Short mmCIF file of C-alpha atoms in Angstrom, two decimals:
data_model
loop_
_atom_site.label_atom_id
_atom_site.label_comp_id
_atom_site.label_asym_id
_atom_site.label_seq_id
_atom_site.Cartn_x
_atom_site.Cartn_y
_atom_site.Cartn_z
CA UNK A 1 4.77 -42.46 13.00
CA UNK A 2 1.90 -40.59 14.52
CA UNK A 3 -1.84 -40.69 12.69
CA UNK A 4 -3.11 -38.31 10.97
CA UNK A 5 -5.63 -37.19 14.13
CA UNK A 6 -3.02 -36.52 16.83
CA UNK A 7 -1.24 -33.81 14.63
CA UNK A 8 -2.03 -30.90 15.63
CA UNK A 9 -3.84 -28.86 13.09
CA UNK A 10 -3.35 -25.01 13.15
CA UNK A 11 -6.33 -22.85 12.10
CA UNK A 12 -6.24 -18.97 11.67
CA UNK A 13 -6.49 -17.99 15.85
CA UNK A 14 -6.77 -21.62 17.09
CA UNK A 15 -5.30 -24.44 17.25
CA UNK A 16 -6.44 -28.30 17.37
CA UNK A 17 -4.70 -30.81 19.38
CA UNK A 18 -6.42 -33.68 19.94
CA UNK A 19 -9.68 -32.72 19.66
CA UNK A 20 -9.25 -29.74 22.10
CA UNK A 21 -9.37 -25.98 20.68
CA UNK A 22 -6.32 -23.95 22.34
CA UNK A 23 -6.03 -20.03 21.01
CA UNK A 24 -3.00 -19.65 19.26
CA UNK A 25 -0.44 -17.05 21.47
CA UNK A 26 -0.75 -13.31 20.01
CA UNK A 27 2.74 -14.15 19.03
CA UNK A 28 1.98 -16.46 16.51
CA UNK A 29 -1.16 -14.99 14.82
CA UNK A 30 -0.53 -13.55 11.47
CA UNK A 31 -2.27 -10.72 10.57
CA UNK A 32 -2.98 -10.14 7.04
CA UNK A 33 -1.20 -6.79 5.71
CA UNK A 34 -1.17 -4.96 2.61
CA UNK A 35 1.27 -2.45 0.61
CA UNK A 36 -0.65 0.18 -1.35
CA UNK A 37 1.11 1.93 -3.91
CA UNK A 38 -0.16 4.89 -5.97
CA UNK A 39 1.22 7.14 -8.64
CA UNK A 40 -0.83 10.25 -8.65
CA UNK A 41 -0.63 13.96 -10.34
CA UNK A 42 1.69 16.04 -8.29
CA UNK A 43 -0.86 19.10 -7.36
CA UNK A 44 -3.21 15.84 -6.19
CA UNK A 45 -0.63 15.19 -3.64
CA UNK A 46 -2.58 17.58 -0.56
CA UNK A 47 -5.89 16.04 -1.29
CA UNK A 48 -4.91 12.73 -1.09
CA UNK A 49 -2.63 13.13 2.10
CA UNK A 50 -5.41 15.18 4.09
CA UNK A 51 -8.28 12.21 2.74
CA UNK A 52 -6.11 9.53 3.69
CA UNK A 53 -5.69 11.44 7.09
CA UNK A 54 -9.45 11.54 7.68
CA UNK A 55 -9.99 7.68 6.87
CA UNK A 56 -7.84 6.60 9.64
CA UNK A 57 -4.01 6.42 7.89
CA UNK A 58 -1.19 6.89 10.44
CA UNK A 59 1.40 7.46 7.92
CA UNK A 60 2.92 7.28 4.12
CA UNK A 61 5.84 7.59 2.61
CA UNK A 62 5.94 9.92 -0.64
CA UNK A 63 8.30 9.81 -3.52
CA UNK A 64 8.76 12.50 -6.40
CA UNK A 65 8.80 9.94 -9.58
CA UNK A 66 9.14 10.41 -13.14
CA UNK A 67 7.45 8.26 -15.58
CA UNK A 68 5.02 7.63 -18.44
CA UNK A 69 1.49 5.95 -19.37
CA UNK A 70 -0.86 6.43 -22.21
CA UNK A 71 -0.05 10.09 -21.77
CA UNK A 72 3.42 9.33 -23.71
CA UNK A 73 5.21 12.52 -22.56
CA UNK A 74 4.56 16.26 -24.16
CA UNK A 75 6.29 19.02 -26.39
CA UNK A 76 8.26 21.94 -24.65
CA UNK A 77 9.56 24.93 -25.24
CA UNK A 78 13.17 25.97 -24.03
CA UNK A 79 14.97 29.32 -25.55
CA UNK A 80 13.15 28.30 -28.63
CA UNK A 81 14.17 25.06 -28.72
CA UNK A 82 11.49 22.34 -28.71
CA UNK A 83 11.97 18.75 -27.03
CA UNK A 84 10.13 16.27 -25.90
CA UNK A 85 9.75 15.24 -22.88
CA UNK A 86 9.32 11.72 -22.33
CA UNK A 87 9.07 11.10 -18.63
CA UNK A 88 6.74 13.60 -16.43
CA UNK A 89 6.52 14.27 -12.64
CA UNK A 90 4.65 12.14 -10.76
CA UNK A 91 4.33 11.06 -7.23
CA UNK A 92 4.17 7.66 -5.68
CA UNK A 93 2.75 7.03 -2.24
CA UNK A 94 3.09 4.13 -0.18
CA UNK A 95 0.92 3.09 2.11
CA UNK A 96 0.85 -0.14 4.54
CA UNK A 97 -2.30 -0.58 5.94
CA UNK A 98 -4.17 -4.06 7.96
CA UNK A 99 -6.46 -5.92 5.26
CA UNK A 100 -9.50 -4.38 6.00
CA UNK A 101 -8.68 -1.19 5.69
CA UNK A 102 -7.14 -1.85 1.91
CA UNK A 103 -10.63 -1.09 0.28
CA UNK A 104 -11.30 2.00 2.08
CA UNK A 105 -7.74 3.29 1.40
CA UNK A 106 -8.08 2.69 -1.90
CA UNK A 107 -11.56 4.09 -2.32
CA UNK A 108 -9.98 7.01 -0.75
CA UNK A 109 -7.34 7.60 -2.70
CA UNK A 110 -9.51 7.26 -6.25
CA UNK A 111 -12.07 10.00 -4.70
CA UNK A 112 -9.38 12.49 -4.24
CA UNK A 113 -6.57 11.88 -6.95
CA UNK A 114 -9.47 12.20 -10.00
CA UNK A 115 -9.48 15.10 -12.17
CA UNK A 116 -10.72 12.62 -14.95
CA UNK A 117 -8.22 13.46 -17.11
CA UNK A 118 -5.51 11.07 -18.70
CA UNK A 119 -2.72 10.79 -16.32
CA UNK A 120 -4.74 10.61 -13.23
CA UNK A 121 -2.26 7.42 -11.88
CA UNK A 122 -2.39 3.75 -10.91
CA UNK A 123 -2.88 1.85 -7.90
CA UNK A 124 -1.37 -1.05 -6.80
CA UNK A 125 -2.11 -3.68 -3.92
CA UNK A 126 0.14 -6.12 -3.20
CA UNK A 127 0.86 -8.81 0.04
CA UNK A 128 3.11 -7.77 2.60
CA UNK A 129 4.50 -10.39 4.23
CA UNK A 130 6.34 -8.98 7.49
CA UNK A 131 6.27 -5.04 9.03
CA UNK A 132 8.87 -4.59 11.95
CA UNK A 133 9.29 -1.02 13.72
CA UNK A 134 13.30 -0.63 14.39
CA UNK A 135 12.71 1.38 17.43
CA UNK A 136 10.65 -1.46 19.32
CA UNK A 137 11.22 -4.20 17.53
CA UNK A 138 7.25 -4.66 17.21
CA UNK A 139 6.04 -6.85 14.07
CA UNK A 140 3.25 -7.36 12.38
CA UNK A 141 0.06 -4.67 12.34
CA UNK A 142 1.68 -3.40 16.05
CA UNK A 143 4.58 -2.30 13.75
CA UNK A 144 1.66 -0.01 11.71
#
């Protein structure tokens, strides 16, 4: 059984082995990426695309959504019928994006999708563990 000192002990963009500090190959490195996810108003979607643009985002992915907060739905009017409707339009954009462009993006996004009204949307951050691009086969933030 080996001691504890000659295993090799892998840091962020090095690694240890016996004392001696060898970069780890580009290969190996894992780069820390992020999946942003926001459900905005509908007529938001344009100012929010175009400030995203202007920040540095390559590209999104948009989705019409239905669905309800605090709002709770409204009263319509149809051939003099009122209903409720429970569920209203949103969109959801995705966005993957490096770490340390997360807080920018979502700055971004907040800036452009507030009317201050109820409804305005939601933002969510979560890990993303692996990005590959089909057409290359690239991984990680190349695959951005």
């Amino acid at each position: 059984m080996a001691s504890v000192a000659a295993r090799p002990i892998l840091l962020r963009r090095a690694r240890v082995f016996f004392g001696i500090v060898l970069p780890i190959p580009t290969s190996l490195r894992q780069t820390v990426m992020k999946l942003v996810t926001a459900i905005i108003k509908p007529f938001k979607l344009d100012d929010v695309r175009q400030a995203l643009a202007e920040v540095g985002v390559q590209g999104i992915t948009v989705t019409e959504v239905k669905g309800f907060g605090r709002q709770k739905g409204h009263t319509e009017l149809y051939r003099g019928a009122e209903y409720v409707v429970d569920f209203l339009p949103k969109i959801k954009i995705e966005i993957a994006v490096v770490d340390n462009l997360v807080e920018r993006v979502v700055e971004t996004i907040i800036a452009a999708a507030n009317s201050g009204k109820i409804g305005d949307g939601k933002i969510f951050v979560q890990d993303l563990e692996q990005v590959i691009r089909i057409r290359t086969g690239e991984t990680g933030a190349d695959a951005l």
